[in-house]
XYZ file of C-alpha atoms in Angstrom:
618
model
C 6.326 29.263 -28.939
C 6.957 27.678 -32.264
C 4.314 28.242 -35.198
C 2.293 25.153 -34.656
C 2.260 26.037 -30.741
C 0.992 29.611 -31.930
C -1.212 27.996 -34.022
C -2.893 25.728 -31.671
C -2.992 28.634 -29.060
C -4.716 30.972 -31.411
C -7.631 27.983 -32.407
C -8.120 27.327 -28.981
C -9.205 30.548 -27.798
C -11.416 30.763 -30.720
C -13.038 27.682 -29.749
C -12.569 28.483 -25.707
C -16.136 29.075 -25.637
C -17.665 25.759 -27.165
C -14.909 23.488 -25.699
C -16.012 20.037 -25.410
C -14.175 19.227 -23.073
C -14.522 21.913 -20.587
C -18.428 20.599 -20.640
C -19.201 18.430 -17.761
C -22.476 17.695 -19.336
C -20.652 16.014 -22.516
C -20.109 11.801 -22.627
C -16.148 11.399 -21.058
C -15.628 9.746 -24.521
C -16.204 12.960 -26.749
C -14.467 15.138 -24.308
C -11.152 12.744 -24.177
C -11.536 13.558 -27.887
C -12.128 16.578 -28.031
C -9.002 17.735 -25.947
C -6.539 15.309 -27.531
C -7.385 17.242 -30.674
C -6.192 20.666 -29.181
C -3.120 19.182 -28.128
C 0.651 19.715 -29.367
C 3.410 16.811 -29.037
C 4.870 18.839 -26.026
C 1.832 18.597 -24.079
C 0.715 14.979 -25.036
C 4.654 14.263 -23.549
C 3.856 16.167 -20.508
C 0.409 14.340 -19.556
C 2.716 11.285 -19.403
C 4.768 12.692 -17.114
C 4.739 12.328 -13.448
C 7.377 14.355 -10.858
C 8.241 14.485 -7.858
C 6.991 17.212 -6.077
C 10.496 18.444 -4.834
C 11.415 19.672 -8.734
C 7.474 20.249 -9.315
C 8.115 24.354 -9.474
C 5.213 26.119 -11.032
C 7.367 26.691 -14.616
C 7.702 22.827 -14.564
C 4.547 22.417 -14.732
C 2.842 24.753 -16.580
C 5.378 25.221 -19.012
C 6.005 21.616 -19.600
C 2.176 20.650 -19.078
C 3.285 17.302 -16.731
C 0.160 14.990 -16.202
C 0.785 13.922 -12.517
C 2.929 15.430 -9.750
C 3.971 12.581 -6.830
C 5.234 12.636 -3.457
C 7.913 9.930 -3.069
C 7.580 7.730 0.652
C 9.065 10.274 3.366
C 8.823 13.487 1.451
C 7.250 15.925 4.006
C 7.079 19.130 4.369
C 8.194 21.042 7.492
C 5.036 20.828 9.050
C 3.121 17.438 7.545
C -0.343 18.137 8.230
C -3.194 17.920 6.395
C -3.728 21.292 5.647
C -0.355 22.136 4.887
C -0.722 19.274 2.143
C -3.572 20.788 1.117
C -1.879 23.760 0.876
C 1.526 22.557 -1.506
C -1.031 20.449 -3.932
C -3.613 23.393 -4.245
C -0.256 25.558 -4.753
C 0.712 23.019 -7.851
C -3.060 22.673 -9.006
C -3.104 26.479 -9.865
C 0.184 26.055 -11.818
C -1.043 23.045 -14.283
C -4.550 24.892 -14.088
C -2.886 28.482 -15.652
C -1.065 26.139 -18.383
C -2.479 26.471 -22.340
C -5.095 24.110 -22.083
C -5.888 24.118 -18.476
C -5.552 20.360 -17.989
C -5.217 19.781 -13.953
C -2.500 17.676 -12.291
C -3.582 14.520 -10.050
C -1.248 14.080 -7.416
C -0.434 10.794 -6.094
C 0.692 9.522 -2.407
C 1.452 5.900 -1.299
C -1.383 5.478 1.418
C -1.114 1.628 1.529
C -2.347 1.612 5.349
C -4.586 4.513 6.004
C -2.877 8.197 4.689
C 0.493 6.957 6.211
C 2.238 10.193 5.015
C 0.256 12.557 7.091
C 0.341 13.546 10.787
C -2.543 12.847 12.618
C -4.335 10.670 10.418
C -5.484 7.264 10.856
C -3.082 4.197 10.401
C -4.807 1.236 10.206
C -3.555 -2.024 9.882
C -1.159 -3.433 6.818
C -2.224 -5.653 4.676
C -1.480 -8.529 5.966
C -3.324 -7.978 8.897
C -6.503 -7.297 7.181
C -6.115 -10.446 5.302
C -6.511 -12.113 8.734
C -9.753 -10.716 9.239
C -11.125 -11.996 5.639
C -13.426 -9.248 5.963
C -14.435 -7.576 2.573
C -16.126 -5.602 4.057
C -14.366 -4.118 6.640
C -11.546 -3.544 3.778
C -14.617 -1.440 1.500
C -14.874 0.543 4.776
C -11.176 1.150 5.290
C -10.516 2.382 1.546
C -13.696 4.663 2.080
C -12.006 6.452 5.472
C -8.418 6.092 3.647
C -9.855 8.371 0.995
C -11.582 10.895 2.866
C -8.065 11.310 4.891
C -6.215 11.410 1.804
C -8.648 13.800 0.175
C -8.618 16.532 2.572
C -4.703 16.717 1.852
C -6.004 17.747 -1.553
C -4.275 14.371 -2.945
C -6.471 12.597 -5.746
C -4.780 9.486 -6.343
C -3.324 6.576 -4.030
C -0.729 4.112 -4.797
C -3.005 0.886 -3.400
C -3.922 -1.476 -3.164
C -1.436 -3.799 -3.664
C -3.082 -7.246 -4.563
C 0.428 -9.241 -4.682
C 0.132 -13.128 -3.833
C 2.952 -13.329 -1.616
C 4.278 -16.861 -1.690
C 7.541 -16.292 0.576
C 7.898 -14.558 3.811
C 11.071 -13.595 3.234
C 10.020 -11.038 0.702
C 10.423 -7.399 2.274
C 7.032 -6.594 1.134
C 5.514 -9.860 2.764
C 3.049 -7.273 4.493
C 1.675 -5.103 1.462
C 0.075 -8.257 0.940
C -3.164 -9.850 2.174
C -2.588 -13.681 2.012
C -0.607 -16.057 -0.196
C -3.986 -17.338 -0.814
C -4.826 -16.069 -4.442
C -8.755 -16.522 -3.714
C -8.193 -14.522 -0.165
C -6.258 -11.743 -2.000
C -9.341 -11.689 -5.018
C -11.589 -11.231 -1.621
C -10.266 -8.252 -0.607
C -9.663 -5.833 -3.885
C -13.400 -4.694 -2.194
C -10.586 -1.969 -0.574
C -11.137 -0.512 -4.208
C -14.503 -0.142 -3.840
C -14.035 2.199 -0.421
C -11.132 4.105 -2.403
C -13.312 4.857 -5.512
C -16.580 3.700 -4.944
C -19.571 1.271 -6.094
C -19.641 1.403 -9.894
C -23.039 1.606 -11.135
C -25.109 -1.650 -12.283
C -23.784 -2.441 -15.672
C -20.484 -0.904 -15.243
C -17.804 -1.773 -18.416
C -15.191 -3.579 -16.843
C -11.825 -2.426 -17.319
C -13.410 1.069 -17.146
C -12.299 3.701 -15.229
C -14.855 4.641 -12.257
C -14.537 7.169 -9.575
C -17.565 8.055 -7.359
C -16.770 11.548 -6.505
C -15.002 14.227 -4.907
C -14.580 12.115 -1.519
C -13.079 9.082 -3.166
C -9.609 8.632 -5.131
C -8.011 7.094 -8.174
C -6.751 3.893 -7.079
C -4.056 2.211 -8.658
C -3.803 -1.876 -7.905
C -0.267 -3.218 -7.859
C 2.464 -4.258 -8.905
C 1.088 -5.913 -12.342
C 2.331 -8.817 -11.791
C 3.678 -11.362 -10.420
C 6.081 -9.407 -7.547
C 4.973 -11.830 -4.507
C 6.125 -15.032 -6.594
C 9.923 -14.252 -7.082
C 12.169 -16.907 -6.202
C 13.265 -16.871 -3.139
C 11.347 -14.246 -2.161
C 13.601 -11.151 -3.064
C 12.199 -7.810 -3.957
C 12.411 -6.867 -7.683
C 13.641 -10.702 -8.461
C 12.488 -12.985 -10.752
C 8.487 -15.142 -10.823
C 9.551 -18.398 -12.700
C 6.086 -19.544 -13.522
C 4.516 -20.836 -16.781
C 2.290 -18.531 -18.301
C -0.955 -21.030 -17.104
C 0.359 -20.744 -13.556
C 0.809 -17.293 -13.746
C -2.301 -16.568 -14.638
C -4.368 -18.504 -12.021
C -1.878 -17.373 -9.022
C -1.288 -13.849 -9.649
C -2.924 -12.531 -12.443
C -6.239 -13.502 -11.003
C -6.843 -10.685 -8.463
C -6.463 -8.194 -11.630
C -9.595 -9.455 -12.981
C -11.545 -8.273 -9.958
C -9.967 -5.499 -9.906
C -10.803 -4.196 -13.286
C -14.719 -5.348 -12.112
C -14.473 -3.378 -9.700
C -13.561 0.112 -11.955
C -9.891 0.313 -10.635
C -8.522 3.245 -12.449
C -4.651 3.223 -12.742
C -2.634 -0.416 -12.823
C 1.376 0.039 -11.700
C 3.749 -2.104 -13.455
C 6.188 -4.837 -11.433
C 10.010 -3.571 -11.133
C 9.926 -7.515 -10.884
C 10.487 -9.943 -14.057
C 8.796 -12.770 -14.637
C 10.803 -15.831 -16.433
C 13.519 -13.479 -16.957
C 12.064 -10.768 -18.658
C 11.476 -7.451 -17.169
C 7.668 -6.440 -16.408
C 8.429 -2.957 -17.146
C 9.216 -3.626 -20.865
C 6.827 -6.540 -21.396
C 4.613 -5.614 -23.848
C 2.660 -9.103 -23.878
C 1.661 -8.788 -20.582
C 0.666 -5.168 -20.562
C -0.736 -4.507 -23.758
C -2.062 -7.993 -25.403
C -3.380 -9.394 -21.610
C -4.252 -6.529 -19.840
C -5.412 -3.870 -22.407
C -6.727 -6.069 -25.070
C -7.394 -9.041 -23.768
C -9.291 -7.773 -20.297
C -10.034 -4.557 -21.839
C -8.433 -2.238 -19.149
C -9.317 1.401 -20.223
C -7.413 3.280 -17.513
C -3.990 3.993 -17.405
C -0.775 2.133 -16.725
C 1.670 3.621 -14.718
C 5.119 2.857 -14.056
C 6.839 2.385 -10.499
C 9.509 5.122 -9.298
C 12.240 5.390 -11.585
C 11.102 2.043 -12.894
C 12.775 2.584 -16.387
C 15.917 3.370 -14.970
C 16.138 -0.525 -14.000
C 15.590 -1.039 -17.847
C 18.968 0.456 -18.130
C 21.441 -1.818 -16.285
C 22.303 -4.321 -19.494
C 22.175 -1.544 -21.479
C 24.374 1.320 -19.601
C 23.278 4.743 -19.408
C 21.265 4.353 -22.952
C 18.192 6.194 -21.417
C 16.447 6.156 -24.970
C 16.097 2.804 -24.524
C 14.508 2.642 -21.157
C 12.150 4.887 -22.487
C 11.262 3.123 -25.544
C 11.112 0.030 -23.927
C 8.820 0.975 -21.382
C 6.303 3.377 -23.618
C 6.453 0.358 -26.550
C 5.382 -2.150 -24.183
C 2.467 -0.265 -22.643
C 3.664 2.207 -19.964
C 1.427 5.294 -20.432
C 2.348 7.317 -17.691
C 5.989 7.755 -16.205
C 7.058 8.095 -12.965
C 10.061 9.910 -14.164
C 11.017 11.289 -10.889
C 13.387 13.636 -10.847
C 14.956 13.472 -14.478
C 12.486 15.548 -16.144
C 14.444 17.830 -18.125
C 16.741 15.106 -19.773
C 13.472 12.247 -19.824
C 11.307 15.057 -21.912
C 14.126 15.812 -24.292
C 14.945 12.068 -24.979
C 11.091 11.084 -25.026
C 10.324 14.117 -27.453
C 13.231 12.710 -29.667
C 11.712 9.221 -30.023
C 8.529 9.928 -31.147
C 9.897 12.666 -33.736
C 12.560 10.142 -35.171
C 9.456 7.113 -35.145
C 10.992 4.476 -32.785
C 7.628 5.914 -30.412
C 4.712 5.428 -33.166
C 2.111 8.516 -32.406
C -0.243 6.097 -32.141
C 1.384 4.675 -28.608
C 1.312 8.333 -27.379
C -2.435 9.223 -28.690
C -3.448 6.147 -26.771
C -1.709 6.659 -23.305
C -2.931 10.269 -23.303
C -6.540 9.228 -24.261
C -6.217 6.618 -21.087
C -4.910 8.872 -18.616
C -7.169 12.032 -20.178
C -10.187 9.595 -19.277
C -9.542 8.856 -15.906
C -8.930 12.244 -14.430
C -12.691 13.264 -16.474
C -14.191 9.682 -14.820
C -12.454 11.221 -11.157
C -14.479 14.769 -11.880
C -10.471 16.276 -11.302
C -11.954 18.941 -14.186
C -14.650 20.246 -12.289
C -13.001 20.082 -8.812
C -9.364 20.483 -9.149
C -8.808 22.049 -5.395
C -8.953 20.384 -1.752
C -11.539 20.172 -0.362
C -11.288 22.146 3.192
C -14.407 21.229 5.084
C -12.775 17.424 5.419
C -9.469 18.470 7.252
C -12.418 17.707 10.727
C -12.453 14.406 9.326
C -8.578 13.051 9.553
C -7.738 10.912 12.545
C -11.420 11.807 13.633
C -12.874 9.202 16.421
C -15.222 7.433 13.990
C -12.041 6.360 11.483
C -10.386 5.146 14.544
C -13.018 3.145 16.036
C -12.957 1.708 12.401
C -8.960 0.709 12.689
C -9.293 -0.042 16.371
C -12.060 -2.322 14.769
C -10.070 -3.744 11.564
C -6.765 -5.038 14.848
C -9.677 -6.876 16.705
C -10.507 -9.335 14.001
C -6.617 -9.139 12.155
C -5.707 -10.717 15.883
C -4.570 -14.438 15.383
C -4.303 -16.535 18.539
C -1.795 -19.287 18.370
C -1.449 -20.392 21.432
C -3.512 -20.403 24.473
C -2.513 -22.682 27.532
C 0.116 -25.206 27.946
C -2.325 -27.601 29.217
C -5.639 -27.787 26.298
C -7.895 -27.775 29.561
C -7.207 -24.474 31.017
C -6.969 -22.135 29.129
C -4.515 -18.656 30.001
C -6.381 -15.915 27.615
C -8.597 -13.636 28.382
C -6.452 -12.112 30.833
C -7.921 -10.617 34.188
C -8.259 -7.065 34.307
C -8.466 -6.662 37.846
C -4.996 -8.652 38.530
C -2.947 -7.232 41.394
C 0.375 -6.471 39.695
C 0.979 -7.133 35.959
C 4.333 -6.502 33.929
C 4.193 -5.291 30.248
C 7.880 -5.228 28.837
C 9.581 -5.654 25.476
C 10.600 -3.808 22.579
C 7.258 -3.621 21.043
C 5.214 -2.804 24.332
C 5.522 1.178 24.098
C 6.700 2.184 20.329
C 4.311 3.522 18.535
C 6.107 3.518 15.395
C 7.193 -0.438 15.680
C 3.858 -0.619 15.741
C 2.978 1.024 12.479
C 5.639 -0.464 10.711
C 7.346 0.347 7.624
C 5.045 3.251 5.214
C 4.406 5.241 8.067
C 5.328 9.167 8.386
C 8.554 8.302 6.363
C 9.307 5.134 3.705
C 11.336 2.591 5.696
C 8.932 3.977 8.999
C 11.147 5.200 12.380
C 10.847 4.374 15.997
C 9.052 5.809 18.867
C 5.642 8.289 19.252
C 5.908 8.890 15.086
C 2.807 10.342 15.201
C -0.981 10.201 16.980
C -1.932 7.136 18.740
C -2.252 4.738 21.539
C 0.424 1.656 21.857
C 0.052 -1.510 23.567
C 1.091 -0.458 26.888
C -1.051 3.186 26.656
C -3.763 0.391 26.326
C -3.353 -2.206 28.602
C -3.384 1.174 31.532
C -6.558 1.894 30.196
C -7.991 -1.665 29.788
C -7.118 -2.772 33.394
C -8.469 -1.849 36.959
C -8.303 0.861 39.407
C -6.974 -1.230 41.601
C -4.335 -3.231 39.008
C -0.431 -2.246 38.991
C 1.152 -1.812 35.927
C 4.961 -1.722 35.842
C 6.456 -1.061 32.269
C 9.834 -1.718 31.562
C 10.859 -2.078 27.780
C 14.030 -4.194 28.401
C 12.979 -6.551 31.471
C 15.426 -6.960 34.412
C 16.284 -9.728 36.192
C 15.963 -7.546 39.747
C 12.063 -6.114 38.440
C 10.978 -10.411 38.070
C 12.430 -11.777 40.820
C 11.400 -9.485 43.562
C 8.028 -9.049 42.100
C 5.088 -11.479 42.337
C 3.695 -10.575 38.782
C 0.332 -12.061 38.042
C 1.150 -12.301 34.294
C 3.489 -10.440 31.784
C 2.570 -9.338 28.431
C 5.650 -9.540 26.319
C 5.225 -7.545 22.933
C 7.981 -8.051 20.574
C 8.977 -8.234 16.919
C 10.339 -6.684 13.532
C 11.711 -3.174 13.323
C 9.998 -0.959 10.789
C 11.495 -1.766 6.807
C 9.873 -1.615 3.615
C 10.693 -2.923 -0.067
C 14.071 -4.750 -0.503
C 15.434 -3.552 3.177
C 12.868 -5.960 4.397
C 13.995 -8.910 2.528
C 15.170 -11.480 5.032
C 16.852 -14.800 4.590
C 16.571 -15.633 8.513
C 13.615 -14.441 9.981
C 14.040 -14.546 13.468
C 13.038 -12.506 15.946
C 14.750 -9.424 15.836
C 16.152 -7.387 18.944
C 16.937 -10.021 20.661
C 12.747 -10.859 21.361
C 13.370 -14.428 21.740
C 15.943 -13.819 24.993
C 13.460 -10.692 25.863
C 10.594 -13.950 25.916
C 12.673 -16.375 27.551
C 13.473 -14.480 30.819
C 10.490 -13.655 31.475
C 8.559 -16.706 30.724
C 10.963 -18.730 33.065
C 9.712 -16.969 36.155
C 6.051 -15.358 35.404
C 3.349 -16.662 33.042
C 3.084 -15.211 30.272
C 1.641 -13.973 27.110
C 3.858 -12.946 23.703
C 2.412 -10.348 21.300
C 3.958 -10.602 18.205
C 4.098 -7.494 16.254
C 5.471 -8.279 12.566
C 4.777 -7.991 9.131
C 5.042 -11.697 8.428
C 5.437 -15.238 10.470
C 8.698 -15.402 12.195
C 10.877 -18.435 13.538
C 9.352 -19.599 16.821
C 11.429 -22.493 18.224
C 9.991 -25.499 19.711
C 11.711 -24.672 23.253
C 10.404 -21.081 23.222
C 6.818 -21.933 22.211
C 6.567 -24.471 24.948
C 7.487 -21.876 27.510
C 4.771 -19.151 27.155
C 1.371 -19.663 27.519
C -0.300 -18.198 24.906
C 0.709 -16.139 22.105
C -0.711 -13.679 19.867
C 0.199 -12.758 16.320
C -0.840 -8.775 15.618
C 0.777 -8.158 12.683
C 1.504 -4.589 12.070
C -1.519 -3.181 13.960
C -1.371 0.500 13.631
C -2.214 3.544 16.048
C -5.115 1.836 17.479
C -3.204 -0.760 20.153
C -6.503 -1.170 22.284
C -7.482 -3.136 19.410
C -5.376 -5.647 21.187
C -6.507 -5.310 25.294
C -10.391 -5.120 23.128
C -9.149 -9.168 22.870
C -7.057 -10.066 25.051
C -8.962 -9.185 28.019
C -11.868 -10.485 26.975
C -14.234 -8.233 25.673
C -14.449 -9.462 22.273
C -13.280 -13.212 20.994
C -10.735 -13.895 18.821
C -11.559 -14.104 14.840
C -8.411 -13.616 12.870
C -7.096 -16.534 10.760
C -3.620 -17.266 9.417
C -3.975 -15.167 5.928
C -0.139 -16.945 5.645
C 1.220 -20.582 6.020
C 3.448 -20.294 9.432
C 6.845 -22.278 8.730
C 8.519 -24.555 10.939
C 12.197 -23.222 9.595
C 13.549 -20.746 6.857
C 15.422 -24.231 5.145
C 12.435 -25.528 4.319
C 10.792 -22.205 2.524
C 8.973 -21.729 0.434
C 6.470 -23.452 1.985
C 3.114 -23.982 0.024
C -0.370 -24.934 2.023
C -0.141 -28.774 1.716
C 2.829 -28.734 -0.384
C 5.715 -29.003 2.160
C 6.429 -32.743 3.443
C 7.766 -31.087 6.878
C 4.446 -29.687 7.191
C 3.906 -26.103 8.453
C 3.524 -25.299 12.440
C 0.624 -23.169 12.053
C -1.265 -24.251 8.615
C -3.010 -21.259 6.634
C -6.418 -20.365 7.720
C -5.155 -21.866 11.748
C -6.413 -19.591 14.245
C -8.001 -20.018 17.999
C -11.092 -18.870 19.453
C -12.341 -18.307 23.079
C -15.646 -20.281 22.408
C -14.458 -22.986 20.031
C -10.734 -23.929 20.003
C -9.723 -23.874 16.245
């Protein structure tokens, strides 16, 4: 250590035994004080730091003092189970918590749907599907069972929710969002209540609140603007006047900071150009001073390295950029060595005023003493019972019942085809979506981009529909149908489930948007010879040709449902009604998008907000 280090060490442990901060009794105010006063540049530098768990080795972080440790989508251990999560962040924890000044680590995950990353757990439906249900509610209750899950991996802080206003479906992250209805996504931020919990009655807004040691820092995303780029591709460009801006996508930040959200991550996207990364208007004069947000912002992964491309490899500018403009904690990943160096550098030459670092590290000191990460640093073991446990999956199995949207049901508006009979003599289920658990999931699921096949714990359509239907009722499964299996069979009905392979972030962006897989043959044949009903399984509205929709009888759009598929035979068979509503404008053809609710002259074929019911038609 240098002198001032040796100096700062010595003071400490003279003053170990009235530390301020170390009081859990103090005001969070006097003991964010209190701690930045004991700190050296090094350590202020390394509170701003997050890495990726892969390079997070216990000299890295108690040497270095870094803030946050992450776990990038698809990062797993050998064996990803709960406990063995619980195990690697406890493992880190004791690292950070043998450091100088003893300040612990929050770890952070990317449970957008349920704790996606984990084994076993619950996967509930994406976004867009809970924006069908327009249930606040029922999205409080989700975030409340995502953090338990996510808790008893020792994790403290998720990357969600993301309140983007997706305005085109051709946007590869179509389904992080819940509607392209800016007063439908303001609706359901309530998620942040179930992540963090109900901030008391007269609550600061913009101020950090965490319930307690079953909830989790939530971070609301991507600030702002990301579901508005033109043409709908990822990390593109929002051309929007500042007064439209505001009023489309700013607007769900405002209940968000209500509601005590903790940690706000910055857009890789620009708006009118400029890169939200390194615009300091939008977060430091709108968000921090003119809402008042008191948490912390936090950048995306390796968000400043997209700062670089005009500028070559000049990673001093990234960084300068990005901390200048408001960025107060980094998610570096993997560069730590050279990022630490180069940051250090900045503030000792000036071009980083102090100032900018005292206030990040005040911001991100004060949310990990609001999430009581002081007082209980380590997992919790007594909720490992509690991941994928029946009661959370009742809950999902719940949340695809009302995310169900029926389109279509009859060819003839007098007799109706849905709810199917249970008791039917022979029934086919086929398609690509029918039996794949991980189709079913989607994209955020065990890894980042999501995988095919039994991924992980849970029931698919067709598990369902052999449990839904009667003794006496043959089921014959085939996922690619054959002519042979429809013409010598006398099928009462077929349920066809097809749709979207798993993608996330700019391998989902899509220019065509048709049904992959071939799902619109897969549809035909079948629905030339036996009625039949279409499950759509997709993160957003696909093409549906006029031809092909007057050949099935009914269809249903699921979304991306989860591990809970007799969410769907719950419905379809009758035992509850449909209640899901368009949360998206359906288009009648990709030339004509974007398409805006009563914007478009063509006119959509499904209008936001369309959906059928059993007792009521529309």
């Amino acid at each position: 250590m240098d002198f001032p280090e040796i100096l700062f060490f010595l003071i400490s442990k003279m003053e170990d035994t009235n530390c301020i901060y170390k009081n859990p009794n103090e005001d969070i105010e006097a003991r964010v004080k209190d701690l930045l006063s004991r700190m050296t540049l090094k350590e202020k530098i390394g509170q701003m730091t997050q890495i990726d768990r892969s390079v997070a080795t216990p000299s890295a972080i108690k040497d270095h003092a870094v803030g946050s440790v992450l776990n990038g989508g698809g990062s797993l251990p050998y064996d990803a189970v709960s406990s063995v999560w619980a195990d690697i962040v406890d493992g880190i924890q004791r690292s950070a918590l043998e450091s100088r000044l003893g300040i612990p680590i929050i770890y952070g995950i990317d449970a957008v749907h349920g704790n996606n990353n984990i084994d076993g757990a619950t996967i509930f439906p994406h976004n867009v599907g809970l924006g069908a249900t327009r249930d606040a509610d029922l999205a409080r209750r989700i975030g409340a069972a995502t953090a338990l899950e996510v808790r008893a991996s020792g994790i403290h802080y998720n990357f969600a929710p993301c309140v983007a206003v997706c305005k085109d479906p051709r946007w590869g992250r179509c389904y992080e969002s819940f509607s392209e209805d800016t007063e439908l996504v303001r609706r359901m931020t309530s998620v942040i209540l179930g992540l963090q919990g109900q901030p008391p009655p007269g609550h600061q807004r913009g101020y950090p609140f965490v319930a307690g040691r079953n909830n989790v820092i939530a971070c609301a995303k991507h600030f702002v603007g990301d579901g508005g780029t033109e043409k709908g591709v990822n990390e593109g460009n929002t051309i929007l006047s500042y007064e439209d801006f505001e009023r489309i996508h700013l607007a769900p930040y405002l209940d968000c900071l209500s509601l005590g959200v903790s940690t706000i991550m910055a857009s890789y996207s620009s708006w009118n150009g400029g890169k939200l990364h390194a615009n300091r208007f939008l977060l430091t004069e709108i968000l921090k001073e003119k809402l008042g947000f008191k948490g912390f912002v936090i950048s995306d992964w390796e968000g400043l390295d997209r700062l670089c491309d005009p500028h070559g490899s000049d990673y001093r500018y990234c960084i300068s950029s990005a901390i200048n403009a408001g960025i107060d904690m980094v998610m570096v990943p993997f560069r730590v060595e050279l990022f630490l160096q180069e940051f250090t550098s900045l503030v000792e030459s000036g071009e980083i005023p102090i100032a900018r670092i005292d206030d990040a590290v005040e911001r991100i000191l004060r949310v990990k003493f609001a999430a009581g990460i002081f007082e209980f640093p380590l997992s919790d073991r007594s909720l490992l019972e509690i991941v994928g446990c029946k009661a959370h999956r009742d809950l999902a199995r719940e949340a695809v019942r009302k995310s169900l949207v029926l389109l279509k049901n009859g060819r003839d508006p007098c007799k109706r085809f849905l709810p199917l009979n249970r008791n039917a003599k022979k029934i086919l289920v086929t398609g690509t979506h029918a039996d794949n658990l991980g189709y079913q999931c989607g994209g955020w699921t065990i890894t980042w981009q999501g995988s095919s096949g039994r991924i992980t714990t849970g029931t698919t359509l067709f598990d369902a529909v052999k449990e839904a239907v009667g003794v006496t009722t043959e089921v014959i499964y085939e996922q690619i149908p054959s002519k042979e299996t429809i013409e010598h069979n006398e099928f009462s009905f077929a349920i066809v489930a097809v749709g979207e392979e798993p993608y996330a972030e700019s391998q989902g962006d899509n220019s065509e948007l048709v049904i992959p897989l071939n799902g619109a043959d897969i549809i035909s044949l079948v629905a030339d010879k036996i009625p039949t009903l279409v499950v759509l399984i997709s993160g957003r509205p696909l093409v549906l040709e006029p031809w092909l929709l007057e050949k099935i009888d009914a269809l249903v759009a699921a979304w991306l449902p989860g591990t809970e598929g007799q969410g769907i035979t719950d419905v379809i068979f009758g035992d509850h009604d449909f209640k899901g509503k368009l949360p998206v404008t359906w288009f009648k053809s990709v030339e004509h998008l974007p398409i805006r609710d009563g914007v478009n002259s063509l006119g959509p074929l499904f209008p936001l907000g369309f959906g059928l019911t059993y007792n009521k038609g529309e």
